[in-house]
Amino acid sequence: MTEPMVRIRGLRKSFGTKEVLCGIDMDVQAGSVMCIIGPSGSGKSTLLSCINHLERIDGGRMWVGGELVGYRERAGKLYELPERKVAKMRARIGMVFQQFNLFPHMTALQNIIEAPIRVKRQPPAEARAKAMVLLERVGLADRAAAFPSQLSGGQQQRVAIARALAMEPQLMLFDEPTSALDPELVGEVLAVMRDLAATGMTMMVVTHELSFAREVGDDLVFMADGLIMERGSPRTVLANPREPRTREFLSRVL
Amino acid sequence: MQVIPLRRPWTWAASVLVVLIAAGVAWSVATNPAFGWPVVAEYLFHEQILAGLIRTLELTVTAMLLGLVLGTALAIMRLSDNKLLSTLSWLYIWFFRSVPVLVQLIFWYNFGALYAHITLAIPWGPVLYSASTNSVITPLTAALAGLGLAQAAYTAEVIRAGILSVPSGQTRAAKALGMGPATIFIRIVFPQAMRVIIPPVGNEVISMVKGTSLVSVIAMADLLYTAQLIYARTYETIPLLIVASLWYLAVVSILSIAQHALERHYGRGA
C-alpha cells in the first residue's frame, strides 16, 4: 500500500486539565474522502486543527504527505518548528471553517488572491486569472467584486472553499462547513464539495450531513470523548453500527 | 387613498424658537463692538500668528506620529505572551497616563538639571557619543518628548482594543492559508482593527491640536501662546483669543473631514 496522505499515530491533546483527544490513530489515503462524525465536544474539530498545527499537540505524531507536522524529531524528542516553517506546511493544506472566516475588508476576489500573492508570490495577474477560474467553478464568477457582507452564507462558504483551493493544496480540511448555514443553503455548498471529491482531492470532512458522508465518503469515523469509537465504510457504519455509542448517536441524529 | 403621517406641530414650534435664539446671538456677537472684529481681521493672517499656527501643526503632527508608532509597539508588547514585555508595557502606560502632561513637559525641559551630559557608550568600553544635555534637549525636543511619550500611552490602549476586536477566526483563517505573523498583522488584523481605532484616535488628534498649547510653559510660541504674547502688549485680549479660536476651528474642521474619509476607507465591506 502506498504512503497515506495523512497518517496520525497516538495523537493526544488537552485544553488545561481536560483531555480532548486521547490517542487517535488514523490513515487517510490520497484521493479519498474521510468523514468524521460524532457528538459535539467529541474532539472532531480539534483533530482537524491539529492536522495543520493551528493547535499544539501534547502527544503522538502526524504526517501529511509523508512530512511530520509542526515538529522536528531528534533524539527521541519532538521540537516545535519555527512559525515560518509551520506556515510553509499550512500553505499546502486547505481549511474551510464553520464560520467561513472570510476577510470582511476584502472582496470575494481579493480574499482568494491574497494568499497566492503574499505567500506563493504569484504575479497578481496570474493569481487573478486563476481566482476567476475558481469562482467560476463554485458558481460565483459574477460575484467577484462583492464583499462578504453582501453574500449569503452559502455563497460565503463557496468563496471560502475557492480561497483554500487557490493555494493548490494536497489536502482539504472541512470543519463543519454547513453547520452555520440556513437549511436551504446547505445543498449548494455540499454540491461544490461533491464536485471537489470527484476531482480526486484528498478531503477530511467533519460533518453532521450523514447523507453526504454516505454518498461521497470513502471512509467514516465516529468519534466520542476524544476517541475513535468506530470506523469503516460509511454505508456499513451508518446502516449497521456495531458500537452502542454509535447506535445511540445515529438514532438521535437521524 | 392618501396616507397622512402623524403631524408634529410642537417640533416645528421648537425649531422656530431655536432659530430665533440663534439669530439673536449671532446679531449680538456681530454688532457688539467689544468683540473687536476689525482687530480680529487685522491679526487673523498676521505673520506672527501664522508662525504660531505652523508651530502648532508641526508639534501636533510630530507628537502624534511619535505617539502612534510608539503606541503600536506598546500595544503589541502588551498583547505579547512574553510576561516581561507585557509588564513593561503596562508599567509604561500606567506611568505616562498618571503623571500630568504639564509636569512631564517641565520635567523634560529641565532634564539638564538631572543629567548634565548625555553619553552613549559600551559599558567599561569606548564612548560612542557624548553631548551636554542642554544642546540635545531643546525646547522643541522637550515638547515632543512630553507630548509624544504621553500620547503613546493613550494610543497604545486604543490600538490594543482595536486589535482585540478582530475575531480570532480571522487569524486562524490567515494562518491556515500559510501566512506568516507579519503578513497576518499587516494585511488581515490591522486593517480590521482600524475600524475600531480611527474614531478614538481622531479624538486624540483633535485633543492634541489644542493640547499643544501646554508648551507655552516651556516658552514655545505655538498658536495660543503667540496670541497671548500679542495681547499682553496690545491689551486686545478678546479679539486675539478669537483669532486663535478661529484657527483652531479651521484646523479641527479639516481634520474631521480627513477622519471621515479614513473611516470610509477602512469601513469598506462593513
Short mmCIF file of C-alpha atoms in Angstrom, two decimals:
data_model
loop_
_atom_site.label_atom_id
_atom_site.label_comp_id
_atom_site.label_asym_id
_atom_site.label_seq_id
_atom_site.Cartn_x
_atom_site.Cartn_y
_atom_site.Cartn_z
CA MET A 1 0.00 0.00 0.00
CA THR A 2 1.25 3.48 -0.79
CA GLU A 3 2.07 6.08 1.85
CA PRO A 4 -1.21 7.61 3.08
CA MET A 5 -1.72 11.35 2.61
CA VAL A 6 -2.44 11.73 6.32
CA ARG A 7 -1.03 9.42 8.99
CA ILE A 8 -1.89 10.02 12.63
CA ARG A 9 -0.46 7.96 15.47
CA GLY A 10 -1.31 8.26 19.14
CA LEU A 11 -2.44 11.89 18.88
CA ARG A 12 -3.16 13.48 22.27
CA LYS A 13 -4.37 16.99 23.02
CA SER A 14 -5.51 18.65 26.24
CA PHE A 15 -7.01 22.02 27.00
CA GLY A 16 -5.89 22.68 30.56
CA THR A 17 -6.69 19.56 32.54
CA LYS A 18 -9.32 18.34 30.09
CA GLU A 19 -8.02 15.83 27.56
CA VAL A 20 -9.97 16.28 24.31
CA LEU A 21 -8.02 13.83 22.13
CA CYS A 22 -6.96 10.68 23.94
CA GLY A 23 -4.83 8.80 21.44
CA ILE A 24 -6.06 8.95 17.86
CA ASP A 25 -4.76 6.69 15.09
CA MET A 26 -5.90 7.38 11.56
CA ASP A 27 -4.83 6.97 7.94
CA VAL A 28 -6.32 8.94 5.06
CA GLN A 29 -5.36 7.63 1.63
CA ALA A 30 -4.52 10.10 -1.11
CA GLY A 31 -7.57 10.94 -3.20
CA SER A 32 -10.04 9.64 -0.63
CA VAL A 33 -12.71 11.40 1.43
CA MET A 34 -12.67 10.78 5.17
CA CYS A 35 -15.80 11.84 7.02
CA ILE A 36 -15.73 12.36 10.76
CA ILE A 37 -18.96 12.36 12.75
CA GLY A 38 -19.74 12.45 16.44
CA PRO A 39 -21.44 14.43 19.18
CA SER A 40 -20.26 17.97 19.96
CA GLY A 41 -17.28 18.01 22.29
CA SER A 42 -16.01 14.70 20.94
CA GLY A 43 -12.81 16.33 19.63
CA LYS A 44 -13.59 16.27 15.87
CA SER A 45 -12.80 19.94 15.24
CA THR A 46 -9.74 19.87 17.47
CA LEU A 47 -8.45 16.92 15.45
CA LEU A 48 -8.65 18.98 12.24
CA SER A 49 -6.95 21.95 13.92
CA CYS A 50 -4.05 19.72 14.95
CA ILE A 51 -3.50 18.49 11.41
CA ASN A 52 -2.40 21.95 10.20
CA HIS A 53 -0.90 22.83 13.59
CA LEU A 54 -3.42 25.52 14.48
CA GLU A 55 -3.31 23.76 17.83
CA ARG A 56 -0.19 22.40 19.54
CA ILE A 57 -0.34 18.71 20.35
CA ASP A 58 0.54 17.08 23.65
CA GLY A 59 1.49 13.64 22.36
CA GLY A 60 1.75 11.45 19.30
CA ARG A 61 2.79 12.30 15.79
CA MET A 62 1.20 13.24 12.48
CA TRP A 63 2.43 13.21 8.93
CA VAL A 64 0.89 14.94 5.94
CA GLY A 65 2.30 13.90 2.58
CA GLY A 66 4.99 11.96 4.44
CA GLU A 67 6.16 15.06 6.33
CA LEU A 68 5.95 15.38 10.12
CA VAL A 69 3.51 18.18 11.06
CA GLY A 70 4.64 21.08 13.25
CA TYR A 71 7.65 19.38 14.80
CA ARG A 72 11.14 18.11 14.11
CA GLU A 73 12.14 14.78 15.58
CA ARG A 74 15.60 14.45 17.05
CA ALA A 75 17.00 12.00 19.60
CA GLY A 76 13.55 10.76 20.58
CA LYS A 77 12.15 14.24 21.21
CA LEU A 78 9.81 16.46 19.22
CA TYR A 79 10.92 20.07 18.81
CA GLU A 80 8.28 22.53 17.66
CA LEU A 81 9.15 24.12 14.31
CA PRO A 82 9.52 27.88 13.93
CA GLU A 83 6.40 29.73 12.74
CA ARG A 84 7.89 30.24 9.26
CA LYS A 85 8.29 26.51 8.63
CA VAL A 86 4.85 25.71 10.03
CA ALA A 87 3.39 28.35 7.67
CA LYS A 88 5.04 26.63 4.70
CA MET A 89 3.39 23.36 5.67
CA ARG A 90 0.00 25.03 6.21
CA ALA A 91 0.17 26.54 2.74
CA ARG A 92 -0.20 23.01 1.36
CA ILE A 93 -3.28 22.19 3.47
CA GLY A 94 -6.55 23.97 2.75
CA MET A 95 -9.04 24.58 5.53
CA VAL A 96 -12.70 25.57 5.48
CA PHE A 97 -14.30 26.79 8.70
CA GLN A 98 -17.80 26.55 10.14
CA GLN A 99 -17.99 30.36 10.37
CA PHE A 100 -16.45 30.88 6.87
CA ASN A 101 -13.90 33.38 8.26
CA LEU A 102 -13.69 35.34 5.03
CA PHE A 103 -11.74 38.59 5.36
CA PRO A 104 -14.56 41.16 5.60
CA HIS A 105 -12.46 44.09 4.32
CA MET A 106 -11.72 42.35 1.02
CA THR A 107 -13.93 41.43 -1.92
CA ALA A 108 -14.50 37.79 -2.86
CA LEU A 109 -11.75 38.03 -5.47
CA GLN A 110 -9.32 39.75 -3.08
CA ASN A 111 -10.00 37.06 -0.47
CA ILE A 112 -8.95 34.41 -2.97
CA ILE A 113 -5.83 36.09 -4.39
CA GLU A 114 -4.42 37.34 -1.08
CA ALA A 115 -2.55 34.19 -0.03
CA PRO A 116 -1.33 33.18 -3.53
CA ILE A 117 0.20 36.66 -3.92
CA ARG A 118 1.59 37.10 -0.38
CA VAL A 119 2.58 33.51 0.36
CA LYS A 120 3.25 31.87 -3.01
CA ARG A 121 4.48 35.11 -4.60
CA GLN A 122 2.26 34.58 -7.64
CA PRO A 123 2.13 37.56 -10.02
CA PRO A 124 -1.18 39.39 -9.32
CA ALA A 125 -2.44 38.97 -12.90
CA GLU A 126 -1.90 35.22 -12.78
CA ALA A 127 -3.47 34.95 -9.31
CA ARG A 128 -6.49 36.92 -10.52
CA ALA A 129 -6.94 34.72 -13.60
CA LYS A 130 -6.74 31.55 -11.50
CA ALA A 131 -9.15 33.02 -8.94
CA MET A 132 -11.70 33.74 -11.65
CA VAL A 133 -11.49 30.10 -12.78
CA LEU A 134 -12.12 29.01 -9.18
CA LEU A 135 -15.02 31.42 -8.77
CA GLU A 136 -16.48 30.01 -11.97
CA ARG A 137 -16.08 26.53 -10.52
CA VAL A 138 -18.02 27.38 -7.34
CA GLY A 139 -20.63 29.21 -9.43
CA LEU A 140 -19.85 32.75 -8.25
CA ALA A 141 -17.97 34.35 -11.16
CA ASP A 142 -20.49 37.21 -11.20
CA ARG A 143 -19.91 37.98 -7.50
CA ALA A 144 -16.13 38.55 -7.69
CA ALA A 145 -16.42 42.21 -6.65
CA ALA A 146 -18.85 41.57 -3.77
CA PHE A 147 -17.77 41.96 -0.16
CA PRO A 148 -18.56 39.04 2.19
CA SER A 149 -21.29 41.09 3.89
CA GLN A 150 -23.08 41.27 0.53
CA LEU A 151 -23.09 37.48 0.09
CA SER A 152 -25.38 34.81 1.56
CA GLY A 153 -23.92 32.26 3.95
CA GLY A 154 -23.81 29.62 1.24
CA GLN A 155 -22.07 31.99 -1.17
CA GLN A 156 -19.55 32.99 1.53
CA GLN A 157 -18.71 29.37 2.21
CA ARG A 158 -18.24 28.69 -1.52
CA VAL A 159 -15.84 31.66 -1.71
CA ALA A 160 -14.04 30.25 1.33
CA ILE A 161 -13.64 26.92 -0.47
CA ALA A 162 -12.30 28.71 -3.55
CA ARG A 163 -9.90 30.68 -1.31
CA ALA A 164 -8.49 27.46 0.14
CA LEU A 165 -8.24 25.83 -3.31
CA ALA A 166 -6.30 28.84 -4.67
CA MET A 167 -3.27 27.63 -2.71
CA GLU A 168 -3.45 24.34 -4.69
CA PRO A 169 -3.45 22.23 -1.52
CA GLN A 170 -2.76 18.49 -1.41
CA LEU A 171 -5.31 18.08 1.39
CA MET A 172 -8.54 19.89 2.27
CA LEU A 173 -9.92 20.06 5.81
CA PHE A 174 -13.60 20.90 6.26
CA ASP A 175 -14.69 21.82 9.79
CA GLU A 176 -18.50 21.54 9.85
CA PRO A 177 -18.75 23.57 6.64
CA THR A 178 -22.56 23.61 6.54
CA SER A 179 -23.44 23.85 10.26
CA ALA A 180 -23.80 27.65 10.27
CA LEU A 181 -25.97 27.72 7.15
CA ASP A 182 -29.71 28.10 6.71
CA PRO A 183 -31.13 24.71 5.65
CA GLU A 184 -31.90 25.82 2.08
CA LEU A 185 -28.25 26.90 1.54
CA VAL A 186 -26.65 23.62 2.64
CA GLY A 187 -27.15 21.93 -0.74
CA GLU A 188 -25.11 24.41 -2.81
CA VAL A 189 -22.07 24.02 -0.54
CA LEU A 190 -22.31 20.22 -0.47
CA ALA A 191 -22.57 20.23 -4.28
CA VAL A 192 -19.26 22.11 -4.53
CA MET A 193 -17.66 19.65 -2.11
CA ARG A 194 -19.03 16.70 -4.07
CA ASP A 195 -17.50 18.09 -7.28
CA LEU A 196 -14.23 18.59 -5.48
CA ALA A 197 -14.20 14.99 -4.26
CA ALA A 198 -14.85 13.85 -7.82
CA THR A 199 -11.63 15.57 -8.97
CA GLY A 200 -9.67 13.31 -6.64
CA MET A 201 -8.91 15.82 -3.88
CA THR A 202 -7.99 14.26 -0.53
CA MET A 203 -10.56 15.55 1.96
CA MET A 204 -11.23 15.28 5.68
CA VAL A 205 -14.75 16.40 6.48
CA VAL A 206 -16.19 16.92 9.95
CA THR A 207 -19.91 16.99 9.32
CA HIS A 208 -23.40 16.30 10.54
CA GLU A 209 -24.62 15.68 6.97
CA LEU A 210 -24.93 11.90 7.08
CA SER A 211 -26.28 11.62 3.54
CA PHE A 212 -23.20 13.45 2.25
CA ALA A 213 -21.00 11.04 4.24
CA ARG A 214 -22.86 8.08 2.79
CA GLU A 215 -22.69 9.25 -0.84
CA VAL A 216 -19.31 10.96 -1.01
CA GLY A 217 -17.27 9.49 1.83
CA ASP A 218 -14.81 6.64 1.27
CA ASP A 219 -14.23 6.17 4.99
CA LEU A 220 -16.19 7.14 8.06
CA VAL A 221 -15.03 7.61 11.61
CA PHE A 222 -17.29 8.00 14.63
CA MET A 223 -15.67 9.91 17.48
CA ALA A 224 -16.79 10.35 21.08
CA ASP A 225 -14.96 11.58 24.20
CA GLY A 226 -11.72 12.10 22.29
CA LEU A 227 -11.55 8.57 20.94
CA ILE A 228 -12.39 6.87 17.68
CA MET A 229 -15.26 4.57 18.63
CA GLU A 230 -15.95 3.04 15.26
CA ARG A 231 -14.62 3.20 11.73
CA GLY A 232 -15.39 1.64 8.40
CA SER A 233 -17.10 2.30 5.10
CA PRO A 234 -19.84 4.93 5.53
CA ARG A 235 -22.58 2.65 4.22
CA THR A 236 -21.72 -0.12 6.69
CA VAL A 237 -21.26 2.11 9.73
CA LEU A 238 -24.38 4.17 9.06
CA ALA A 239 -26.57 1.17 8.22
CA ASN A 240 -25.24 -1.34 10.76
CA PRO A 241 -23.35 0.37 13.58
CA ARG A 242 -21.60 -2.13 15.83
CA GLU A 243 -20.90 0.07 18.85
CA PRO A 244 -23.74 1.09 21.21
CA ARG A 245 -22.39 4.69 21.33
CA THR A 246 -22.59 4.93 17.53
CA ARG A 247 -26.10 3.49 17.51
CA GLU A 248 -27.23 5.91 20.21
CA PHE A 249 -25.73 8.90 18.30
CA LEU A 250 -27.24 7.89 14.97
CA SER A 251 -30.66 7.33 16.50
CA ARG A 252 -30.59 10.89 17.84
CA VAL A 253 -29.35 12.48 14.61
CA LEU A 254 -31.48 10.62 12.07
CA MET B 1 -56.16 56.51 -0.55
CA GLN B 2 -53.83 59.23 0.72
CA VAL B 3 -51.61 58.35 3.69
CA ILE B 4 -51.01 61.22 6.13
CA PRO B 5 -48.06 60.79 8.55
CA LEU B 6 -48.59 61.98 12.12
CA ARG B 7 -48.25 65.81 12.23
CA ARG B 8 -45.90 67.24 14.85
CA PRO B 9 -46.73 70.95 15.30
CA TRP B 10 -44.66 71.32 18.52
CA THR B 11 -41.50 70.12 16.78
CA TRP B 12 -41.99 72.94 14.29
CA ALA B 13 -42.62 75.48 17.02
CA ALA B 14 -39.48 74.42 18.90
CA SER B 15 -37.42 74.65 15.70
CA VAL B 16 -38.62 78.19 15.02
CA LEU B 17 -37.76 79.19 18.60
CA VAL B 18 -34.24 77.76 18.34
CA VAL B 19 -33.62 79.55 15.03
CA LEU B 20 -34.80 82.85 16.56
CA ILE B 21 -32.48 82.47 19.55
CA ALA B 22 -29.53 81.59 17.30
CA ALA B 23 -30.19 84.60 15.10
CA GLY B 24 -30.35 86.84 18.16
CA VAL B 25 -27.00 85.55 19.46
CA ALA B 26 -25.38 85.95 16.04
CA TRP B 27 -26.68 89.52 15.72
CA SER B 28 -25.40 90.47 19.17
CA VAL B 29 -21.95 88.93 18.51
CA ALA B 30 -21.67 90.71 15.17
CA THR B 31 -22.74 94.13 16.41
CA ASN B 32 -21.16 94.29 19.88
CA PRO B 33 -18.05 96.46 19.37
CA ALA B 34 -16.32 94.81 22.38
CA PHE B 35 -15.68 91.73 20.23
CA GLY B 36 -13.33 93.89 18.17
CA TRP B 37 -13.93 92.30 14.77
CA PRO B 38 -11.72 94.83 12.94
CA VAL B 39 -8.84 93.77 15.25
CA VAL B 40 -9.62 90.10 14.55
CA ALA B 41 -9.43 90.79 10.81
CA GLU B 42 -6.15 92.65 11.29
CA TYR B 43 -4.44 89.78 13.15
CA LEU B 44 -6.05 86.73 11.52
CA PHE B 45 -3.31 86.46 8.89
CA HIS B 46 -0.64 88.27 10.92
CA GLU B 47 2.84 86.91 10.32
CA GLN B 48 3.40 86.03 13.99
CA ILE B 49 0.02 84.26 14.27
CA LEU B 50 0.74 82.21 11.14
CA ALA B 51 4.17 81.24 12.52
CA GLY B 52 2.46 80.13 15.73
CA LEU B 53 -0.11 78.18 13.74
CA ILE B 54 2.65 76.37 11.84
CA ARG B 55 4.44 75.58 15.10
CA THR B 56 1.17 74.13 16.49
CA LEU B 57 0.67 71.98 13.39
CA GLU B 58 4.29 70.78 13.46
CA LEU B 59 4.01 69.78 17.10
CA THR B 60 0.66 68.05 16.54
CA VAL B 61 1.88 66.01 13.57
CA THR B 62 5.24 65.04 15.05
CA ALA B 63 3.99 64.26 18.55
CA MET B 64 1.07 62.28 17.11
CA LEU B 65 3.35 60.26 14.82
CA LEU B 66 5.62 59.52 17.77
CA GLY B 67 2.55 58.52 19.77
CA LEU B 68 1.20 56.24 17.03
CA VAL B 69 4.46 54.43 16.31
CA LEU B 70 5.41 54.00 19.95
CA GLY B 71 1.78 53.26 20.86
CA THR B 72 1.56 50.45 18.28
CA ALA B 73 4.79 48.94 19.63
CA LEU B 74 3.45 49.21 23.20
CA ALA B 75 0.13 47.61 22.19
CA ILE B 76 1.91 44.67 20.54
CA MET B 77 4.15 44.30 23.62
CA ARG B 78 1.13 44.42 25.90
CA LEU B 79 -0.54 41.62 23.92
CA SER B 80 2.64 39.54 23.83
CA ASP B 81 2.82 36.14 25.52
CA ASN B 82 6.13 37.29 26.98
CA LYS B 83 5.32 38.37 30.57
CA LEU B 84 8.30 40.73 30.78
CA LEU B 85 7.29 42.64 27.65
CA SER B 86 3.63 42.92 28.62
CA THR B 87 4.52 44.05 32.16
CA LEU B 88 6.95 46.67 30.84
CA SER B 89 4.26 47.98 28.53
CA TRP B 90 1.73 48.04 31.37
CA LEU B 91 4.16 49.98 33.57
CA TYR B 92 4.85 52.49 30.81
CA ILE B 93 1.15 53.08 30.20
CA TRP B 94 0.46 53.33 33.94
CA PHE B 95 3.22 55.91 34.46
CA PHE B 96 2.69 58.13 31.44
CA ARG B 97 -1.08 58.25 31.84
CA SER B 98 -0.82 59.08 35.54
CA VAL B 99 1.62 61.99 35.52
CA PRO B 100 0.09 65.24 34.15
CA VAL B 101 1.46 66.17 30.73
CA LEU B 102 2.25 69.63 32.08
CA VAL B 103 4.60 68.07 34.65
CA GLN B 104 6.16 65.83 32.00
CA LEU B 105 6.88 68.84 29.78
CA ILE B 106 8.58 70.78 32.56
CA PHE B 107 10.48 67.64 33.58
CA TRP B 108 11.93 67.09 30.09
CA TYR B 109 12.68 70.79 29.76
CA ASN B 110 14.75 70.63 32.96
CA PHE B 111 16.34 67.27 32.21
CA GLY B 112 19.73 69.01 32.12
CA ALA B 113 19.44 69.67 35.86
CA LEU B 114 19.29 65.89 36.46
CA TYR B 115 21.88 64.77 33.95
CA ALA B 116 24.29 67.41 32.69
CA HIS B 117 25.63 65.15 29.94
CA ILE B 118 24.05 62.50 27.76
CA THR B 119 26.54 59.78 26.90
CA LEU B 120 26.18 56.71 24.75
CA ALA B 121 28.92 54.20 25.47
CA ILE B 122 29.67 50.50 25.69
CA PRO B 123 29.88 49.71 29.43
CA TRP B 124 33.54 49.80 30.56
CA GLY B 125 34.35 50.40 26.88
CA PRO B 126 34.75 53.29 24.49
CA VAL B 127 32.41 56.31 24.46
CA LEU B 128 30.41 56.43 21.24
CA TYR B 129 28.61 59.73 21.73
CA SER B 130 28.54 62.43 24.33
CA ALA B 131 26.93 65.85 24.46
CA SER B 132 25.69 68.31 27.00
CA THR B 133 22.05 67.73 27.78
CA ASN B 134 21.10 71.32 27.09
CA SER B 135 22.31 71.04 23.49
CA VAL B 136 20.28 67.82 22.90
CA ILE B 137 17.08 68.73 24.76
CA THR B 138 15.99 71.98 23.17
CA PRO B 139 12.51 73.33 23.91
CA LEU B 140 11.37 71.54 20.74
CA THR B 141 12.67 68.10 21.75
CA ALA B 142 11.35 68.60 25.27
CA ALA B 143 7.93 69.45 23.84
CA LEU B 144 7.95 66.43 21.51
CA ALA B 145 9.09 64.09 24.29
CA GLY B 146 6.49 65.42 26.73
CA LEU B 147 3.57 65.32 24.29
CA GLY B 148 4.59 62.25 22.25
CA LEU B 149 5.52 59.89 25.09
CA ALA B 150 2.29 60.65 26.95
CA GLN B 151 0.28 60.29 23.73
CA ALA B 152 1.84 56.85 23.13
CA ALA B 153 0.39 55.62 26.42
CA TYR B 154 -3.15 56.59 25.38
CA THR B 155 -2.77 55.42 21.78
CA ALA B 156 -1.42 52.05 22.95
CA GLU B 157 -4.66 51.31 24.78
CA VAL B 158 -6.78 52.34 21.78
CA ILE B 159 -4.74 50.17 19.41
CA ARG B 160 -4.81 47.24 21.82
CA ALA B 161 -8.60 47.43 21.99
CA GLY B 162 -8.70 47.58 18.18
CA ILE B 163 -6.52 44.50 17.77
CA LEU B 164 -8.60 42.58 20.33
CA SER B 165 -11.79 43.49 18.45
CA VAL B 166 -10.77 41.37 15.44
CA PRO B 167 -12.28 37.86 15.83
CA SER B 168 -9.73 35.08 16.37
CA GLY B 169 -11.22 33.21 13.39
CA GLN B 170 -9.59 35.79 11.12
CA THR B 171 -6.13 34.91 12.40
CA ARG B 172 -6.89 31.20 12.19
CA ALA B 173 -8.06 31.51 8.58
CA ALA B 174 -4.97 33.52 7.65
CA LYS B 175 -2.66 31.03 9.38
CA ALA B 176 -4.39 28.13 7.64
CA LEU B 177 -3.57 29.80 4.31
CA GLY B 178 0.12 29.75 5.24
CA MET B 179 0.55 33.44 6.05
CA GLY B 180 3.32 34.43 8.46
CA PRO B 181 2.75 36.58 11.58
CA ALA B 182 3.85 39.85 9.93
CA THR B 183 1.60 39.36 6.88
CA ILE B 184 -1.32 38.43 9.12
CA PHE B 185 -0.88 41.57 11.22
CA ILE B 186 -0.38 43.97 8.31
CA ARG B 187 -2.90 42.57 5.82
CA ILE B 188 -5.62 40.96 7.95
CA VAL B 189 -5.72 42.13 11.57
CA PHE B 190 -4.59 45.76 11.32
CA PRO B 191 -6.99 46.90 8.55
CA GLN B 192 -9.90 45.46 10.54
CA ALA B 193 -8.64 46.90 13.82
CA MET B 194 -8.51 50.33 12.12
CA ARG B 195 -12.32 50.47 12.09
CA VAL B 196 -12.27 50.48 15.87
CA ILE B 197 -9.07 52.54 16.19
CA ILE B 198 -9.83 55.53 13.95
CA PRO B 199 -12.72 57.23 15.81
CA PRO B 200 -10.88 57.42 19.18
CA VAL B 201 -7.55 58.29 17.52
CA GLY B 202 -9.37 61.05 15.62
CA ASN B 203 -10.46 62.37 19.00
CA GLU B 204 -6.90 62.15 20.27
CA VAL B 205 -5.56 64.12 17.28
CA ILE B 206 -8.13 66.84 17.89
CA SER B 207 -7.20 66.92 21.59
CA MET B 208 -3.56 67.13 20.58
CA VAL B 209 -4.13 70.18 18.35
CA LYS B 210 -5.31 72.07 21.43
CA GLY B 211 -3.14 70.15 23.89
CA THR B 212 -0.02 71.50 22.22
CA SER B 213 -0.86 74.88 23.79
CA LEU B 214 0.60 73.43 27.02
CA VAL B 215 4.07 74.00 25.54
CA SER B 216 3.74 77.69 26.43
CA VAL B 217 5.09 76.66 29.88
CA ILE B 218 8.43 75.90 28.25
CA ALA B 219 8.35 79.14 26.27
CA MET B 220 7.44 77.70 22.88
CA ALA B 221 5.48 80.11 20.70
CA ASP B 222 2.59 77.97 19.50
CA LEU B 223 -0.67 79.48 18.19
CA LEU B 224 -2.27 80.23 21.56
CA TYR B 225 0.92 81.47 23.21
CA THR B 226 1.61 83.77 20.25
CA ALA B 227 -1.86 85.27 20.64
CA GLN B 228 -1.21 85.72 24.36
CA LEU B 229 2.14 87.41 23.65
CA ILE B 230 0.41 89.87 21.34
CA TYR B 231 -2.45 90.78 23.65
CA ALA B 232 -0.05 91.13 26.57
CA ARG B 233 1.40 94.01 24.54
CA THR B 234 -1.78 95.47 23.00
CA TYR B 235 -4.42 94.57 25.64
CA GLU B 236 -6.75 93.31 22.85
CA THR B 237 -7.39 90.09 24.75
CA ILE B 238 -10.77 89.02 23.35
CA PRO B 239 -10.07 89.70 19.65
CA LEU B 240 -6.78 87.79 19.77
CA LEU B 241 -8.34 84.84 21.55
CA ILE B 242 -10.98 84.87 18.79
CA VAL B 243 -8.19 84.83 16.19
CA ALA B 244 -6.65 81.76 17.83
CA SER B 245 -10.06 80.08 18.19
CA LEU B 246 -10.93 80.66 14.51
CA TRP B 247 -7.71 78.90 13.50
CA TYR B 248 -8.37 76.01 15.90
CA LEU B 249 -11.88 75.73 14.41
CA ALA B 250 -10.47 75.65 10.88
CA VAL B 251 -7.81 73.03 11.67
CA VAL B 252 -10.22 70.77 13.56
CA SER B 253 -12.79 71.04 10.74
CA ILE B 254 -10.22 69.89 8.19
CA LEU B 255 -9.14 67.05 10.48
CA SER B 256 -12.77 65.94 10.92
CA ILE B 257 -13.17 65.72 7.15
CA ALA B 258 -9.96 63.68 6.92
CA GLN B 259 -11.20 61.38 9.68
CA HIS B 260 -14.47 60.84 7.84
CA ALA B 261 -12.57 59.89 4.66
CA LEU B 262 -10.35 57.45 6.59
CA GLU B 263 -13.37 55.87 8.28
CA ARG B 264 -14.95 55.30 4.88
CA HIS B 265 -11.76 53.76 3.55
CA TYR B 266 -11.40 51.27 6.39
CA GLY B 267 -15.15 50.73 6.67
CA ARG B 268 -15.35 49.10 3.23
CA GLY B 269 -17.10 45.75 3.29
CA ALA B 270 -18.81 46.54 6.59
#
